[in-house]
PDB file of C-alpha atoms in Angstrom:
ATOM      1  CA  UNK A1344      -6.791  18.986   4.150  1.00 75.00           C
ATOM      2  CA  UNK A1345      -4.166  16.260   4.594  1.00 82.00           C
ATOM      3  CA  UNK A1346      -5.231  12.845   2.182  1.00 92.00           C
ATOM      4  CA  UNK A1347      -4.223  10.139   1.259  1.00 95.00           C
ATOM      5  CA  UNK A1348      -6.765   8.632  -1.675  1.00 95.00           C
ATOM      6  CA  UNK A1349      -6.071   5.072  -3.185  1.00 96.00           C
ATOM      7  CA  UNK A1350      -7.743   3.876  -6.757  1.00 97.00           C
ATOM      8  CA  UNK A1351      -7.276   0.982  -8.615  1.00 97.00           C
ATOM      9  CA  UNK A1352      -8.775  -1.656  -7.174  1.00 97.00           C
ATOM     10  CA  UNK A1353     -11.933  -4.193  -9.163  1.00 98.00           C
ATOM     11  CA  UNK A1354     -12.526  -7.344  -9.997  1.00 98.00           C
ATOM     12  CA  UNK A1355      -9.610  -9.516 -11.661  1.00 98.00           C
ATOM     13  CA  UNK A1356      -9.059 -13.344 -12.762  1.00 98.00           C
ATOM     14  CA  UNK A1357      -6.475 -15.220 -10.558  1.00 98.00           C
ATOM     15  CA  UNK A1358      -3.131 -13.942 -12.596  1.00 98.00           C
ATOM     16  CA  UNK A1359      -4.030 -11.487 -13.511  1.00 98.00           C
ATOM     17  CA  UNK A1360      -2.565  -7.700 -12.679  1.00 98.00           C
ATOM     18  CA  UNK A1361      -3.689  -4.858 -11.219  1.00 98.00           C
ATOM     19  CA  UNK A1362      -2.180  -1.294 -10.114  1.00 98.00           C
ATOM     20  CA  UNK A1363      -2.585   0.193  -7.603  1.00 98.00           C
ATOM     21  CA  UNK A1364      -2.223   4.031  -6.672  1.00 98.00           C
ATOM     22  CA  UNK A1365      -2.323   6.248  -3.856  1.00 97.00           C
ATOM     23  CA  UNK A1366      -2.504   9.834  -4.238  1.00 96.00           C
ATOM     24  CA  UNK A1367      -1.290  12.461  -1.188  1.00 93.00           C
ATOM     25  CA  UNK A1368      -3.388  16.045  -0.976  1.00 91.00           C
ATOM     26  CA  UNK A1369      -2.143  18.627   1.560  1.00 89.00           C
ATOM     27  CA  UNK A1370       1.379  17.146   1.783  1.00 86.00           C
ATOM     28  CA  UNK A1371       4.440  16.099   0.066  1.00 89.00           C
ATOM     29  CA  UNK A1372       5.042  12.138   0.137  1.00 89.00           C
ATOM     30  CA  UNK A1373       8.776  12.517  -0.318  1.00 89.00           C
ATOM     31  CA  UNK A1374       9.393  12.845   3.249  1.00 90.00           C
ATOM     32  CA  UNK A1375       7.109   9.959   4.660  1.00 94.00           C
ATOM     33  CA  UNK A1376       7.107   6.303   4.154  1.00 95.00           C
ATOM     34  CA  UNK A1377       4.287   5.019   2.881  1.00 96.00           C
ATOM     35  CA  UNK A1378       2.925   1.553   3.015  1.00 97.00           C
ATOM     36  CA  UNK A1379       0.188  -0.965   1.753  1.00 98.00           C
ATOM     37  CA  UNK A1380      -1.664  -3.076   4.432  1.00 98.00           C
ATOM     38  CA  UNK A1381      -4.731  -5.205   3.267  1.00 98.00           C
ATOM     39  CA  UNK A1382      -7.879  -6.983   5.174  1.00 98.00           C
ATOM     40  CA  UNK A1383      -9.460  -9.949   4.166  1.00 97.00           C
ATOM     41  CA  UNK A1384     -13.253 -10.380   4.618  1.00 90.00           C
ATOM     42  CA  UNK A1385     -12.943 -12.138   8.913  1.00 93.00           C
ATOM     43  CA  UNK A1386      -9.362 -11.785   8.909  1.00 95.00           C
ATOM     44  CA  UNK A1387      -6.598  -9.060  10.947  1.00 95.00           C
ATOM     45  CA  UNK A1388      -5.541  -6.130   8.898  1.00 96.00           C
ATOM     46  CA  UNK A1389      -2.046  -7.144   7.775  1.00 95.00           C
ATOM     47  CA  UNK A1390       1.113  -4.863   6.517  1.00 96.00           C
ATOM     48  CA  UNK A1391       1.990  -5.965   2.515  1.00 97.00           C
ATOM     49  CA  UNK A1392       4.562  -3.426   1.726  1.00 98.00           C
ATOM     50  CA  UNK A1393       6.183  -0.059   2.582  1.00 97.00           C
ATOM     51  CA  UNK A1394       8.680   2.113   0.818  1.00 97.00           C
ATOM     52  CA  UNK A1395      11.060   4.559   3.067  1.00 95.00           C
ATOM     53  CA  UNK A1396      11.818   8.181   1.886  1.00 93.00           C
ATOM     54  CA  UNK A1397      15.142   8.483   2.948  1.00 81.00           C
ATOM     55  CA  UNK A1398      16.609   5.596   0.601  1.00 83.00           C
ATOM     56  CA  UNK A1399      14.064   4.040  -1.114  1.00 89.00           C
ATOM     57  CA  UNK A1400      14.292   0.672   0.944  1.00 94.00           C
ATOM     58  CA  UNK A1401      11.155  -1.761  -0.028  1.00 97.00           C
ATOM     59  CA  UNK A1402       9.428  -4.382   2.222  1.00 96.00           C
ATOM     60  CA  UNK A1403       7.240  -7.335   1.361  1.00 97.00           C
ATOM     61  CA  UNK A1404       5.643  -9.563   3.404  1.00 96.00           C
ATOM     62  CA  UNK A1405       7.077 -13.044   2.658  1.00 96.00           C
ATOM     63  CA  UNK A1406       3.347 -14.097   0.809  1.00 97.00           C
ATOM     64  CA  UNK A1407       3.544 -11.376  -1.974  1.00 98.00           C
ATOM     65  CA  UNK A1408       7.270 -11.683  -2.391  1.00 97.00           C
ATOM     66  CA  UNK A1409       8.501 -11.853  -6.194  1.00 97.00           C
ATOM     67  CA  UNK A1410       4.580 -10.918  -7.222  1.00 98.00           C
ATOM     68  CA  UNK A1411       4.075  -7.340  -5.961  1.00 98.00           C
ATOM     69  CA  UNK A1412       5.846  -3.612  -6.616  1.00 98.00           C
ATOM     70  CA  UNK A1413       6.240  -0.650  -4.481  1.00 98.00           C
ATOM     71  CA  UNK A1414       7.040   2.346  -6.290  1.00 96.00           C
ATOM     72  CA  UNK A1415       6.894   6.207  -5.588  1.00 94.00           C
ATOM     73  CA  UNK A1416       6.308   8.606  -8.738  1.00 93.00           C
ATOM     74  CA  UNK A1417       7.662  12.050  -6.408  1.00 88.00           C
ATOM     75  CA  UNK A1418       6.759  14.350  -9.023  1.00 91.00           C
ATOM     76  CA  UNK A1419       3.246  12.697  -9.084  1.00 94.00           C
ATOM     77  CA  UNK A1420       3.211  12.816  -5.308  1.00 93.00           C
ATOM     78  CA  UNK A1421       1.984   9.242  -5.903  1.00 95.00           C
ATOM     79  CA  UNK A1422       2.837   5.802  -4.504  1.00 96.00           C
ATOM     80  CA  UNK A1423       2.061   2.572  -6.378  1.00 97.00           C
ATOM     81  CA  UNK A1424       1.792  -1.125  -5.602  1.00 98.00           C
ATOM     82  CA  UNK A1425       1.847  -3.398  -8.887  1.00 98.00           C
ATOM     83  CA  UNK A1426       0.379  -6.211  -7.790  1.00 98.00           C
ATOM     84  CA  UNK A1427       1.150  -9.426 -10.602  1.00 98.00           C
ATOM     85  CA  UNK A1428      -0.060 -12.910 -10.492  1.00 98.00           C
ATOM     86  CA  UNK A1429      -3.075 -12.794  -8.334  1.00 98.00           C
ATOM     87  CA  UNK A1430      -4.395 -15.083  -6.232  1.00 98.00           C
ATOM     88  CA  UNK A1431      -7.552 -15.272  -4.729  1.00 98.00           C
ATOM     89  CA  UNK A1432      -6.337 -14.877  -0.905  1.00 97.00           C
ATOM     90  CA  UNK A1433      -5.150 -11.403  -2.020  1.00 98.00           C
ATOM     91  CA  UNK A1434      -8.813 -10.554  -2.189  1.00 98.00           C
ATOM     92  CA  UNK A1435      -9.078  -8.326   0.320  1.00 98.00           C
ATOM     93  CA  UNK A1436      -9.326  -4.085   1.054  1.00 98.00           C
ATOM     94  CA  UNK A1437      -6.501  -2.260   0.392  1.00 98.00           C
ATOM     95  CA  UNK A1438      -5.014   0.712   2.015  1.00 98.00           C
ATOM     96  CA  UNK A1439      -2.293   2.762   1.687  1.00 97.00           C
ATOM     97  CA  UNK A1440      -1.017   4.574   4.969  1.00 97.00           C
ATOM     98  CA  UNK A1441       1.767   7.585   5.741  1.00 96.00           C
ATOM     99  CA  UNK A1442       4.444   7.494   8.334  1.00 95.00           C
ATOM    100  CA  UNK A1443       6.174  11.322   8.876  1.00 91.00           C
ATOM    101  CA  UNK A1444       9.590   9.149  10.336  1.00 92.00           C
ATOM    102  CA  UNK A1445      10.326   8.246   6.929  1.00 92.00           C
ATOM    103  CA  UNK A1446      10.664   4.861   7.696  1.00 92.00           C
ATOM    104  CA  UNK A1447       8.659   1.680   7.345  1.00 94.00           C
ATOM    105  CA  UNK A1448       7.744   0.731  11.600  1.00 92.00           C
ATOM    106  CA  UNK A1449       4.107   0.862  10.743  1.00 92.00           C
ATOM    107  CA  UNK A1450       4.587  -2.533   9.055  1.00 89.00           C
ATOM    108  CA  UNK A1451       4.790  -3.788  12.565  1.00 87.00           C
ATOM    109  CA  UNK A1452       3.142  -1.126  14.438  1.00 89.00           C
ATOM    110  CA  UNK A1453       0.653   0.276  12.859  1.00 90.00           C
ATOM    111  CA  UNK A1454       0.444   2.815  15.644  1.00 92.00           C
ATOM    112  CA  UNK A1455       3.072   4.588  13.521  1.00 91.00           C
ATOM    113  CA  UNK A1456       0.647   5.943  10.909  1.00 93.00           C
ATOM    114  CA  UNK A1457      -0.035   9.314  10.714  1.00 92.00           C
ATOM    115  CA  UNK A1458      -2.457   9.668   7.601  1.00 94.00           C
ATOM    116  CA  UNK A1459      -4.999   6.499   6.114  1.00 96.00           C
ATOM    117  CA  UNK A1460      -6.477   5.937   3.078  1.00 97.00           C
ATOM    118  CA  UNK A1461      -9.951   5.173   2.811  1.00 96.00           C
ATOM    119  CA  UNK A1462      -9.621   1.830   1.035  1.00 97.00           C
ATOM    120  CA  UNK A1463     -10.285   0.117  -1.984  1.00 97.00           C
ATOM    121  CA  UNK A1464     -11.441  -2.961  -2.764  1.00 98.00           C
ATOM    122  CA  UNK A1465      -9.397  -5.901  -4.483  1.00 98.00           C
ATOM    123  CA  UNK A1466     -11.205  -9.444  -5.709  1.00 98.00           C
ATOM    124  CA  UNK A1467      -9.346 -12.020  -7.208  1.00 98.00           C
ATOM    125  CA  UNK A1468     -11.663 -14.278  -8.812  1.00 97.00           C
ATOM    126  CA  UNK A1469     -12.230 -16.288 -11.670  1.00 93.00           C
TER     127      UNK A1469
END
């Protein structure tokens, strides 16, 4: 069966770090983008960040700029999001998706991804 499973996420103190991972089952990640999109407890499900597969190009989303890491471990089919200096507003669920095109549209439409993970959970408090 096609996966995608995230870990990672607890509690933290505002600056503190966390990493995040998300594992694929059934498939290869080299040949999809993958990205990280969070929700907020009453707030829209927003894109965070998103690595390519043909070239390795990174996004961020202007408010986790400079603070958070996108990184793909091939060998470990994995894809990880270091996530430094953390502020309460990133509390939120996290999820990593799949995109088979390789590149990073779901940011914007998230009608792009193919395979979600199931979440997990990310609060920043002190």
């Amino acid at each position: 069966q096609l996966q995608l499973v995230e870990s990672g996420g607890g509690l933290v103190q505002p600056g503190g770090s966390l990493r995040l991972s998300c594992a694929a089952s059934g498939f290869t990640l080299d040949y999809y983008a993958i990205g990280w999109f969070r929700q907020a407890p009453g707030k829209e499900r927003e894109g965070v960040s998103c690595i390519s597969s043909s070239d390795g190009t990174t996004y961020y989303t202007d408010s986790v700029k400079g603070r958070f890491t996108i990184s793909r471990d091939n060998a470990k089919n994995t894809v990880y999001l270091q996530m430094n200096s953390l502020k309460p507003e990133d509390t939120a669920v996290y999820y990593c998706a799949a995109d088979w095109s390789g590149l990073c549209s779901m940011i914007r439409s998230e009608s792009m991804v193919n395979y979600w993970g199931k979440g997990t959970l990310v609060t920043v408090s002190s």
